[in-house]
XYZ file of N, CA and C in Angstrom:
696
model
N -16.360 -70.559 35.778
C -16.748 -69.285 36.374
C -16.091 -68.102 35.675
N -15.135 -68.334 34.800
C -14.530 -67.239 34.063
C -15.424 -66.739 32.933
N -16.428 -67.542 32.540
C -17.186 -67.203 31.343
C -18.232 -66.151 31.689
N -18.022 -64.900 31.222
C -18.926 -63.791 31.470
C -19.490 -63.362 30.122
N -20.791 -63.581 29.914
C -21.371 -63.308 28.613
C -22.167 -62.013 28.645
N -22.210 -61.341 27.471
C -23.025 -60.150 27.276
C -23.171 -59.942 25.790
N -24.331 -59.555 25.371
C -24.516 -59.228 23.970
C -24.648 -57.727 23.866
N -23.788 -57.102 23.112
C -23.780 -55.653 23.038
C -23.563 -55.149 21.644
N -23.385 -53.862 21.553
C -23.210 -53.205 20.267
C -21.943 -52.380 20.344
N -21.149 -52.386 19.298
C -19.881 -51.690 19.335
C -19.542 -51.120 17.974
N -18.548 -50.241 17.958
C -18.021 -49.716 16.713
C -17.095 -50.758 16.099
N -17.272 -51.010 14.831
C -16.432 -51.986 14.157
C -15.016 -51.450 14.026
N -14.028 -52.290 14.355
C -12.645 -51.833 14.379
C -12.113 -51.543 12.978
N -12.726 -52.140 11.940
C -12.187 -51.988 10.604
C -12.650 -50.746 9.881
N -13.508 -49.948 10.493
C -14.046 -48.773 9.824
C -13.576 -47.531 10.539
N -13.047 -46.598 9.812
C -12.550 -45.355 10.397
C -13.662 -44.324 10.435
N -13.965 -43.822 11.623
C -14.962 -42.780 11.778
C -14.279 -41.419 11.726
N -14.837 -40.529 10.911
C -14.229 -39.214 10.735
C -14.659 -38.294 11.863
N -14.108 -38.507 13.022
C -14.408 -37.645 14.154
C -13.660 -36.325 14.006
N -14.311 -35.217 14.317
C -13.577 -33.946 14.354
C -12.419 -34.052 15.339
N -11.322 -33.382 15.039
C -10.124 -33.504 15.865
C -10.384 -33.095 17.307
N -11.200 -32.047 17.499
C -11.459 -31.606 18.871
C -12.283 -32.638 19.627
N -13.225 -33.305 18.933
C -14.050 -34.322 19.586
C -13.220 -35.552 19.919
N -12.376 -35.958 18.990
C -11.503 -37.099 19.241
C -10.565 -36.816 20.407
N -10.028 -35.589 20.441
C -9.162 -35.205 21.559
C -9.911 -35.155 22.871
N -11.157 -34.674 22.823
C -11.968 -34.596 24.043
C -12.266 -35.982 24.598
N -12.618 -36.911 23.702
C -12.885 -38.279 24.140
C -11.629 -38.926 24.716
N -10.488 -38.630 24.103
C -9.229 -39.155 24.614
C -8.938 -38.622 26.007
N -9.214 -37.347 26.235
C -9.000 -36.746 27.555
C -9.922 -37.388 28.588
N -11.200 -37.558 28.229
C -12.155 -38.168 29.154
C -11.744 -39.597 29.511
N -11.315 -40.348 28.486
C -10.887 -41.717 28.766
C -9.629 -41.721 29.631
N -8.681 -40.839 29.328
C -7.465 -40.760 30.129
C -7.763 -40.424 31.582
N -8.713 -39.513 31.802
C -9.103 -39.155 33.167
C -9.748 -40.336 33.878
N -10.630 -41.045 33.166
C -11.295 -42.205 33.767
C -10.286 -43.290 34.127
N -9.339 -43.540 33.227
C -8.332 -44.564 33.492
C -7.434 -44.158 34.655
N -7.067 -42.884 34.723
C -6.225 -42.403 35.822
C -6.939 -42.568 37.159
N -8.226 -42.219 37.191
C -9.006 -42.388 38.432
C -9.099 -43.865 38.797
N -9.320 -44.715 37.796
C -9.424 -46.151 38.051
C -8.127 -46.708 38.625
N -7.004 -46.306 38.051
C -5.706 -46.766 38.552
C -5.458 -46.274 39.976
N -5.913 -45.070 40.269
C -5.713 -44.488 41.605
C -6.597 -45.164 42.652
N -7.826 -45.509 42.291
C -8.778 -46.044 43.257
C -8.811 -47.570 43.318
N -8.149 -48.229 42.403
C -8.210 -49.699 42.344
C -7.702 -50.333 43.643
N -8.450 -51.272 44.192
C -8.034 -51.957 45.436
C -6.997 -53.039 45.145
N -5.770 -52.627 44.886
C -4.731 -53.573 44.495
C -4.443 -54.605 45.578
N -4.605 -54.211 46.837
C -4.311 -55.152 47.928
C -5.270 -56.331 47.935
N -6.443 -56.135 47.328
C -7.428 -57.225 47.284
C -6.902 -58.409 46.495
N -6.069 -58.159 45.503
C -5.482 -59.252 44.737
C -4.626 -60.138 45.634
N -3.892 -59.507 46.558
C -2.988 -60.259 47.433
C -3.741 -60.940 48.560
N -4.644 -60.193 49.209
C -5.324 -60.744 50.377
C -6.354 -61.803 49.998
N -7.065 -61.597 48.890
C -8.110 -62.541 48.497
C -7.650 -63.524 47.431
N -6.446 -63.341 46.892
C -5.942 -64.243 45.865
C -6.769 -64.245 44.597
N -7.162 -63.062 44.148
C -8.062 -62.961 43.000
C -7.365 -62.564 41.709
N -6.045 -62.505 41.710
C -5.357 -62.062 40.504
C -5.642 -63.014 39.339
N -5.712 -64.316 39.605
C -5.974 -65.276 38.526
C -7.393 -65.132 37.996
N -8.335 -64.784 38.878
C -9.716 -64.574 38.444
C -9.809 -63.333 37.555
N -9.114 -62.268 37.961
C -9.122 -61.029 37.190
C -8.500 -61.231 35.817
N -7.317 -61.822 35.781
C -6.639 -62.040 34.505
C -7.415 -63.010 33.620
N -8.027 -63.995 34.223
C -8.859 -64.909 33.443
C -10.059 -64.205 32.832
N -10.643 -63.282 33.577
C -11.772 -62.510 33.055
C -11.346 -61.622 31.897
N -10.154 -61.017 32.008
C -9.630 -60.186 30.917
C -9.425 -61.037 29.667
N -8.867 -62.221 29.840
C -8.650 -63.109 28.704
C -9.967 -63.487 28.043
N -10.988 -63.749 28.835
C -12.300 -64.088 28.283
C -12.857 -62.909 27.488
N -12.668 -61.686 27.987
C -13.123 -60.511 27.245
C -12.444 -60.420 25.882
N -11.137 -60.678 25.862
C -10.414 -60.635 24.581
C -11.015 -61.632 23.606
N -11.279 -62.845 24.074
C -11.839 -63.874 23.199
C -13.251 -63.521 22.754
N -14.061 -63.016 23.675
C -15.445 -62.687 23.340
C -15.532 -61.525 22.365
N -14.666 -60.537 22.530
C -14.743 -59.364 21.667
C -14.233 -59.648 20.256
N -13.584 -60.786 20.074
C -13.215 -61.196 18.716
C -14.414 -61.797 17.987
N -15.340 -62.347 18.727
C -16.473 -63.016 18.098
C -17.621 -62.079 17.845
N -17.428 -61.103 16.977
C -18.477 -60.141 16.694
C -19.138 -60.426 15.361
N -20.404 -60.043 15.283
C -21.197 -60.224 14.066
C -21.421 -58.856 13.438
N -20.925 -58.670 12.234
C -21.039 -57.389 11.552
C -22.468 -57.207 11.056
N -23.105 -56.136 11.511
C -24.462 -55.808 11.088
C -24.438 -54.831 9.926
N -23.677 -53.784 10.084
C -23.427 -52.796 9.049
C -21.961 -52.406 9.151
N -21.359 -51.929 8.065
C -19.981 -51.440 8.182
C -19.877 -50.357 9.252
N -19.051 -50.603 10.244
C -18.897 -49.660 11.340
C -19.721 -49.998 12.562
N -20.590 -51.009 12.466
C -21.479 -51.342 13.570
C -21.622 -52.847 13.656
N -21.397 -53.397 14.849
C -21.457 -54.846 15.003
C -21.950 -55.216 16.385
N -22.474 -56.418 16.490
C -22.849 -57.004 17.772
C -21.744 -57.955 18.206
N -21.471 -57.963 19.494
C -20.514 -58.938 20.002
C -20.793 -59.221 21.461
N -20.262 -60.327 21.928
C -20.400 -60.706 23.327
C -19.481 -59.847 24.186
N -20.023 -59.365 25.306
C -19.245 -58.586 26.264
C -19.320 -59.267 27.625
N -18.700 -58.636 28.621
C -18.783 -59.176 29.969
C -18.717 -58.065 30.997
N -19.146 -56.863 30.628
C -18.855 -55.685 31.444
C -19.752 -55.542 32.664
N -21.013 -55.913 32.560
C -21.874 -55.824 33.735
C -21.430 -56.829 34.786
N -21.214 -58.066 34.372
C -20.737 -59.071 35.320
C -19.362 -58.705 35.853
N -18.502 -58.174 34.995
C -17.159 -57.778 35.425
C -17.229 -56.679 36.480
N -18.138 -55.735 36.300
C -18.289 -54.639 37.264
C -18.814 -55.149 38.594
N -19.795 -56.022 38.549
C -20.343 -56.576 39.788
C -19.314 -57.429 40.518
N -18.416 -58.059 39.769
C -17.390 -58.895 40.387
C -16.262 -58.083 41.001
N -15.787 -57.048 40.296
C -14.564 -56.362 40.717
C -14.744 -54.894 41.075
N -15.868 -54.302 40.745
C -16.052 -52.880 41.008
C -15.654 -52.024 39.818
N -15.985 -50.736 39.896
C -15.799 -49.830 38.762
C -14.345 -49.729 38.333
N -13.448 -49.503 39.258
C -12.060 -49.222 38.901
C -11.389 -50.417 38.233
N -11.495 -51.588 38.823
C -10.863 -52.769 38.224
C -11.552 -53.180 36.928
N -12.847 -52.918 36.824
C -13.550 -53.230 35.577
C -13.045 -52.345 34.445
N -12.827 -51.060 34.710
C -12.291 -50.154 33.690
C -10.897 -50.604 33.269
N -10.063 -50.964 34.235
C -8.710 -51.424 33.924
C -8.753 -52.727 33.141
N -9.590 -53.664 33.561
C -9.694 -54.941 32.868
C -10.196 -54.794 31.444
N -11.211 -53.952 31.242
C -11.731 -53.734 29.894
C -10.693 -53.052 29.013
N -9.915 -52.144 29.577
C -8.862 -51.471 28.808
C -7.794 -52.469 28.379
N -7.394 -53.349 29.289
C -6.413 -54.379 28.940
C -6.942 -55.305 27.850
N -8.227 -55.648 27.951
C -8.815 -56.522 26.938
C -8.833 -55.852 25.571
N -9.158 -54.553 25.548
C -9.180 -53.831 24.278
C -7.776 -53.725 23.685
N -6.770 -53.527 24.537
C -5.378 -53.531 24.059
C -5.039 -54.882 23.446
N -5.461 -55.957 24.099
C -5.206 -57.293 23.564
C -5.859 -57.509 22.214
N -7.087 -57.026 22.055
C -7.782 -57.162 20.765
C -7.055 -56.380 19.680
N -6.635 -55.147 19.999
C -5.932 -54.325 19.012
C -4.587 -54.933 18.635
N -3.870 -55.472 19.613
C -2.584 -56.100 19.311
C -2.764 -57.334 18.440
N -3.785 -58.092 18.710
C -3.995 -59.334 17.974
C -4.475 -59.086 16.549
N -5.312 -58.053 16.375
C -5.853 -57.777 15.044
C -4.992 -56.806 14.255
N -4.199 -55.998 14.954
C -3.361 -55.012 14.279
C -4.098 -53.782 13.829
N -5.379 -53.643 14.195
C -6.163 -52.469 13.821
C -6.907 -51.961 15.042
N -7.480 -50.765 14.904
C -8.313 -50.223 15.969
C -7.643 -49.210 16.861
N -6.332 -48.961 16.661
C -5.641 -48.027 17.538
C -6.151 -46.598 17.355
N -6.544 -46.229 16.123
C -6.989 -44.865 15.885
C -8.321 -44.561 16.568
N -9.106 -45.607 16.818
C -10.389 -45.411 17.508
C -10.381 -46.037 18.898
N -9.188 -46.244 19.455
C -9.078 -46.915 20.751
C -9.807 -46.136 21.846
N -9.568 -44.818 21.908
C -10.178 -44.014 22.966
C -11.695 -44.005 22.857
N -12.205 -43.942 21.615
C -13.661 -43.932 21.414
C -14.264 -45.241 21.882
N -13.688 -46.365 21.441
C -14.202 -47.674 21.844
C -14.066 -47.894 23.348
N -12.942 -47.471 23.919
C -12.723 -47.676 25.352
C -13.694 -46.857 26.182
N -13.935 -45.620 25.750
C -14.822 -44.746 26.526
C -16.272 -45.162 26.397
N -16.748 -45.316 25.147
C -18.162 -45.598 24.922
C -18.485 -47.080 25.120
N -17.568 -47.954 24.704
C -17.836 -49.379 24.804
C -17.434 -50.022 26.108
N -16.733 -49.284 26.974
C -16.285 -49.870 28.241
C -16.603 -48.972 29.428
N -16.062 -47.759 29.435
C -16.226 -46.885 30.600
C -17.698 -46.541 30.835
N -18.425 -46.227 29.761
C -19.831 -45.831 29.924
C -20.686 -46.970 30.478
N -20.699 -48.168 29.879
C -21.521 -49.231 30.462
C -21.073 -49.654 31.856
N -19.780 -49.611 32.120
C -19.295 -49.939 33.461
C -19.787 -48.903 34.468
N -19.735 -47.633 34.094
C -20.194 -46.572 34.982
C -21.694 -46.656 35.226
N -22.463 -46.931 34.178
C -23.910 -47.088 34.350
C -24.235 -48.247 35.286
N -23.518 -49.345 35.126
C -23.731 -50.493 36.007
C -23.433 -50.136 37.457
N -22.340 -49.410 37.688
C -21.968 -49.022 39.046
C -22.986 -48.065 39.658
N -23.467 -47.106 38.867
C -24.468 -46.157 39.354
C -25.751 -46.885 39.739
N -26.196 -47.786 38.878
C -27.412 -48.538 39.174
C -27.235 -49.428 40.391
N -26.039 -49.986 40.576
C -25.775 -50.791 41.764
C -25.952 -49.970 43.031
N -25.410 -48.767 43.035
C -25.532 -47.891 44.195
C -26.998 -47.529 44.458
N -27.726 -47.179 43.405
C -29.135 -46.802 43.559
C -29.984 -47.969 44.035
N -29.737 -49.135 43.505
C -30.502 -50.316 43.899
C -30.235 -50.671 45.358
N -28.988 -50.585 45.770
C -28.652 -50.863 47.173
C -29.282 -49.839 48.110
N -29.471 -48.623 47.633
C -30.016 -47.564 48.478
C -31.539 -47.632 48.609
N -32.222 -48.059 47.546
C -33.679 -47.946 47.529
C -34.424 -49.266 47.526
N -33.742 -50.385 47.328
C -34.413 -51.680 47.340
C -33.848 -52.554 48.450
N -34.639 -53.515 48.926
C -34.148 -54.410 49.985
C -32.936 -55.206 49.513
N -32.027 -55.462 50.432
C -30.847 -56.260 50.114
C -31.192 -57.730 50.300
N -31.669 -58.300 49.202
C -32.120 -59.679 49.190
C -31.474 -60.392 48.009
N -31.262 -61.689 48.151
C -30.603 -62.464 47.109
C -31.292 -62.302 45.760
N -32.617 -62.426 45.737
C -33.337 -62.362 44.470
C -33.350 -60.937 43.906
N -33.321 -59.942 44.770
C -33.207 -58.565 44.295
C -31.862 -58.369 43.606
N -30.818 -58.902 44.209
C -29.482 -58.766 43.625
C -29.410 -59.452 42.260
N -29.881 -60.681 42.189
C -29.779 -61.437 40.937
C -30.684 -60.854 39.860
N -31.951 -60.606 40.193
C -32.913 -60.179 39.185
C -32.733 -58.731 38.768
N -32.461 -57.862 39.728
C -32.368 -56.437 39.408
C -30.951 -56.059 38.989
N -29.955 -56.383 39.834
C -28.568 -56.052 39.485
C -28.068 -56.856 38.288
N -28.367 -58.145 38.285
C -27.855 -58.977 37.215
C -28.716 -58.967 35.968
N -30.030 -59.055 36.147
C -30.935 -59.205 35.012
C -31.322 -57.852 34.405
N -32.031 -57.030 35.148
C -32.554 -55.782 34.594
C -31.452 -54.780 34.268
N -30.456 -54.684 35.125
C -29.360 -53.748 34.850
C -28.646 -54.108 33.553
N -28.407 -55.389 33.342
C -27.711 -55.821 32.128
C -28.473 -55.410 30.883
N -29.784 -55.638 30.874
C -30.572 -55.284 29.709
C -30.608 -53.788 29.464
N -30.800 -53.016 30.527
C -30.866 -51.562 30.373
C -29.541 -50.987 29.884
N -28.455 -51.400 30.495
C -27.141 -50.879 30.121
C -26.798 -51.261 28.686
N -27.144 -52.467 28.276
C -26.863 -52.896 26.917
C -27.580 -52.043 25.886
N -28.863 -51.796 26.119
C -29.631 -50.982 25.180
C -29.137 -49.548 25.177
N -28.863 -48.991 26.360
C -28.379 -47.610 26.443
C -27.053 -47.434 25.710
N -26.159 -48.389 25.878
C -24.866 -48.310 25.189
C -25.035 -48.419 23.686
N -25.934 -49.285 23.252
C -26.190 -49.431 21.824
C -26.702 -48.150 21.202
N -27.623 -47.483 21.858
C -28.141 -46.217 21.338
C -27.051 -45.142 21.325
N -26.175 -45.171 22.309
C -25.086 -44.195 22.338
C -24.142 -44.394 21.164
N -23.835 -45.657 20.855
C -22.955 -45.946 19.719
C -23.592 -45.493 18.412
N -24.862 -45.816 18.213
C -25.530 -45.407 16.978
C -25.649 -43.898 16.895
N -25.837 -43.243 18.044
C -25.868 -41.785 18.040
C -24.552 -41.191 17.579
N -23.450 -41.803 17.979
C -22.138 -41.340 17.532
C -21.971 -41.512 16.034
N -22.481 -42.637 15.510
C -22.401 -42.868 14.071
C -23.187 -41.813 13.293
N -24.326 -41.399 13.845
C -25.133 -40.371 13.173
C -24.444 -39.015 13.250
N -23.909 -38.685 14.417
C -23.253 -37.387 14.604
C -22.038 -37.249 13.702
N -21.267 -38.324 13.554
C -20.063 -38.269 12.737
C -20.361 -38.382 11.240
N -21.624 -38.643 10.887
C -21.982 -38.719 9.484
C -21.736 -40.068 8.841
N -21.356 -41.074 9.637
C -21.128 -42.404 9.070
C -22.422 -43.000 8.534
N -23.538 -42.734 9.217
C -24.855 -43.165 8.778
C -25.849 -42.050 9.084
N -26.927 -42.040 8.340
C -28.029 -41.140 8.663
C -28.972 -41.849 9.629
N -29.760 -41.081 10.342
C -30.721 -41.681 11.275
C -31.716 -42.557 10.524
N -32.093 -42.145 9.314
C -33.051 -42.921 8.531
C -32.491 -44.289 8.189
N -31.222 -44.371 7.822
C -30.602 -45.657 7.496
C -30.609 -46.598 8.695
N -30.238 -46.090 9.865
C -30.194 -46.925 11.063
C -31.593 -47.276 11.543
N -32.520 -46.356 11.367
C -33.884 -46.602 11.835
C -34.576 -47.667 11.001
N -34.192 -47.804 9.744
C -34.828 -48.785 8.876
C -34.311 -50.205 9.098
N -33.036 -50.355 9.381
C -32.491 -51.708 9.438
C -31.799 -52.105 10.715
N -31.817 -51.226 11.747
C -31.032 -51.562 12.940
C -31.758 -51.222 14.241
N -32.190 -49.990 14.397
C -32.778 -49.549 15.661
C -34.015 -50.340 16.081
N -34.886 -50.759 15.152
C -36.060 -51.525 15.593
C -35.733 -52.830 16.306
N -34.519 -53.346 16.104
C -34.140 -54.613 16.716
C -33.527 -54.438 18.108
N -33.296 -53.198 18.530
C -32.653 -52.967 19.815
C -33.388 -53.598 20.999
N -34.727 -53.493 21.068
C -35.411 -54.122 22.216
C -35.153 -55.619 22.328
N -34.837 -56.264 21.204
C -34.556 -57.704 21.243
C -33.253 -58.007 21.963
N -32.380 -56.990 22.131
C -31.118 -57.191 22.825
C -31.312 -57.398 24.318
N -32.429 -56.890 24.845
C -32.616 -56.878 26.296
C -32.626 -58.284 26.885
N -33.444 -59.167 26.315
C -33.661 -60.473 26.936
C -32.409 -61.337 26.988
N -31.676 -61.557 25.881
C -30.484 -62.413 25.992
C -29.427 -61.843 26.913
N -29.230 -60.523 26.893
C -28.246 -59.918 27.796
C -28.644 -60.134 29.243
N -29.922 -59.882 29.526
C -30.405 -59.986 30.893
C -30.343 -61.420 31.394
N -30.768 -62.368 30.574
C -30.787 -63.765 30.995
C -29.380 -64.267 31.297
N -28.445 -64.000 30.395
C -27.095 -64.538 30.552
C -26.390 -63.901 31.743
N -26.494 -62.570 31.879
C -25.857 -61.912 33.029
C -26.465 -62.362 34.342
N -27.797 -62.494 34.382
C -28.442 -62.980 35.597
C -28.009 -64.384 35.952
N -27.872 -65.237 34.933
C -27.424 -66.616 35.171
C -25.998 -66.648 35.689
N -25.119 -65.867 35.075
C -23.717 -65.847 35.489
C -23.599 -65.380 36.937
N -24.297 -64.297 37.276
C -24.197 -63.788 38.643
C -24.824 -64.740 39.652
N -25.873 -65.442 39.257
C -26.470 -66.437 40.148
C -25.480 -67.541 40.473
N -24.792 -68.040 39.458
C -23.796 -69.096 39.664
C -22.657 -68.598 40.545
N -22.195 -67.384 40.278
C -21.067 -66.856 41.047
C -21.415 -66.659 42.518
N -22.552 -66.031 42.805
C -22.887 -65.764 44.211
C -23.267 -67.042 44.936
N -23.671 -68.079 44.200
C -24.027 -69.344 44.837
C -22.797 -70.184 45.155
N -21.801 -70.183 44.266
C -20.659 -71.079 44.418
C -19.334 -70.365 44.699
N -19.183 -69.124 44.259
C -17.956 -68.374 44.509
C -18.278 -66.938 44.930
N -19.000 -66.756 46.027
C -19.356 -65.387 46.442
C -18.138 -64.529 46.780
N -17.022 -65.163 47.141
C -15.813 -64.403 47.448
C -15.225 -63.743 46.215
N -15.664 -64.120 45.042
C -15.198 -63.506 43.808
C -16.001 -62.259 43.441
N -17.097 -62.030 44.133
C -18.016 -60.943 43.782
C -17.937 -59.858 44.856
N -17.313 -58.735 44.510
C -17.109 -57.686 45.501
C -18.425 -57.070 45.963
N -19.442 -57.041 45.105
C -20.694 -56.349 45.415
C -21.693 -57.213 46.163
N -21.309 -58.458 46.511
C -22.231 -59.368 47.183
C -21.626 -59.845 48.492
N -22.428 -59.808 49.556
C -22.025 -60.315 50.864
C -23.141 -61.181 51.421
N -22.784 -62.388 51.870
C -23.783 -63.276 52.457
C -24.489 -62.608 53.624
N -23.741 -61.849 54.432
C -24.313 -61.208 55.614
C -25.399 -60.204 55.240
N -25.283 -59.596 54.072
C -26.255 -58.572 53.659
C -27.439 -59.153 52.906
N -27.190 -60.160 52.069
C -28.211 -60.618 51.155
C -28.867 -61.955 51.516
N -28.249 -62.714 52.434
C -28.780 -64.033 52.735
C -29.150 -64.225 54.210
N -28.267 -63.862 55.120
C -28.484 -64.142 56.542
C -29.700 -63.400 57.067
N -30.616 -64.162 57.681
C -31.800 -63.578 58.270
C -32.875 -63.195 57.283
N -32.744 -63.568 56.014
C -33.736 -63.201 55.012
C -34.836 -64.276 54.913
């Protein structure tokens, strides 16, 4: 149950992006604010009352391992397995941001590189997809019936695919803005393949969440038997 899969797009740690100093500082401020809010709002007592500290730490460890297994597509741009949608559905926005930050620290410590772009990767590769997942969770709960299949198919399946593609386009947009690549270069050899990312991300996240809510629903903060199963 620790295995949370996601196929995503990220900035390669070995390539330095020439971000303007004000933009780099702005991203650092935004990430610092997000992390501060996450630390303030995190339900720390849940670790003690529900005994989930081992689940959380195990998920962080899996993220570290998955983020090492990336496939370089172009210098500065790579695909790798993530676990952020499932992580958000399991622990909520605040703990997901903290867990992803810890995982990124672990990757940087292990590889010895990536510290100069830590804030960029943390904000765009972690905070943004986690926030999108949380927003969609709220909207889906508000406008769609609370049913088991709605949760699995929409929250787990469709949300995963949408968030993955949106994050990928955001990363490539940053590469274009910073001058690392031109839009023509990315459009010829990378952007046309983005729609193909939807299906594997959606299938794997939907499968993971199905297994979790079926066998370990107490590990999933966003799922309650009383809301999604009883009387349905």
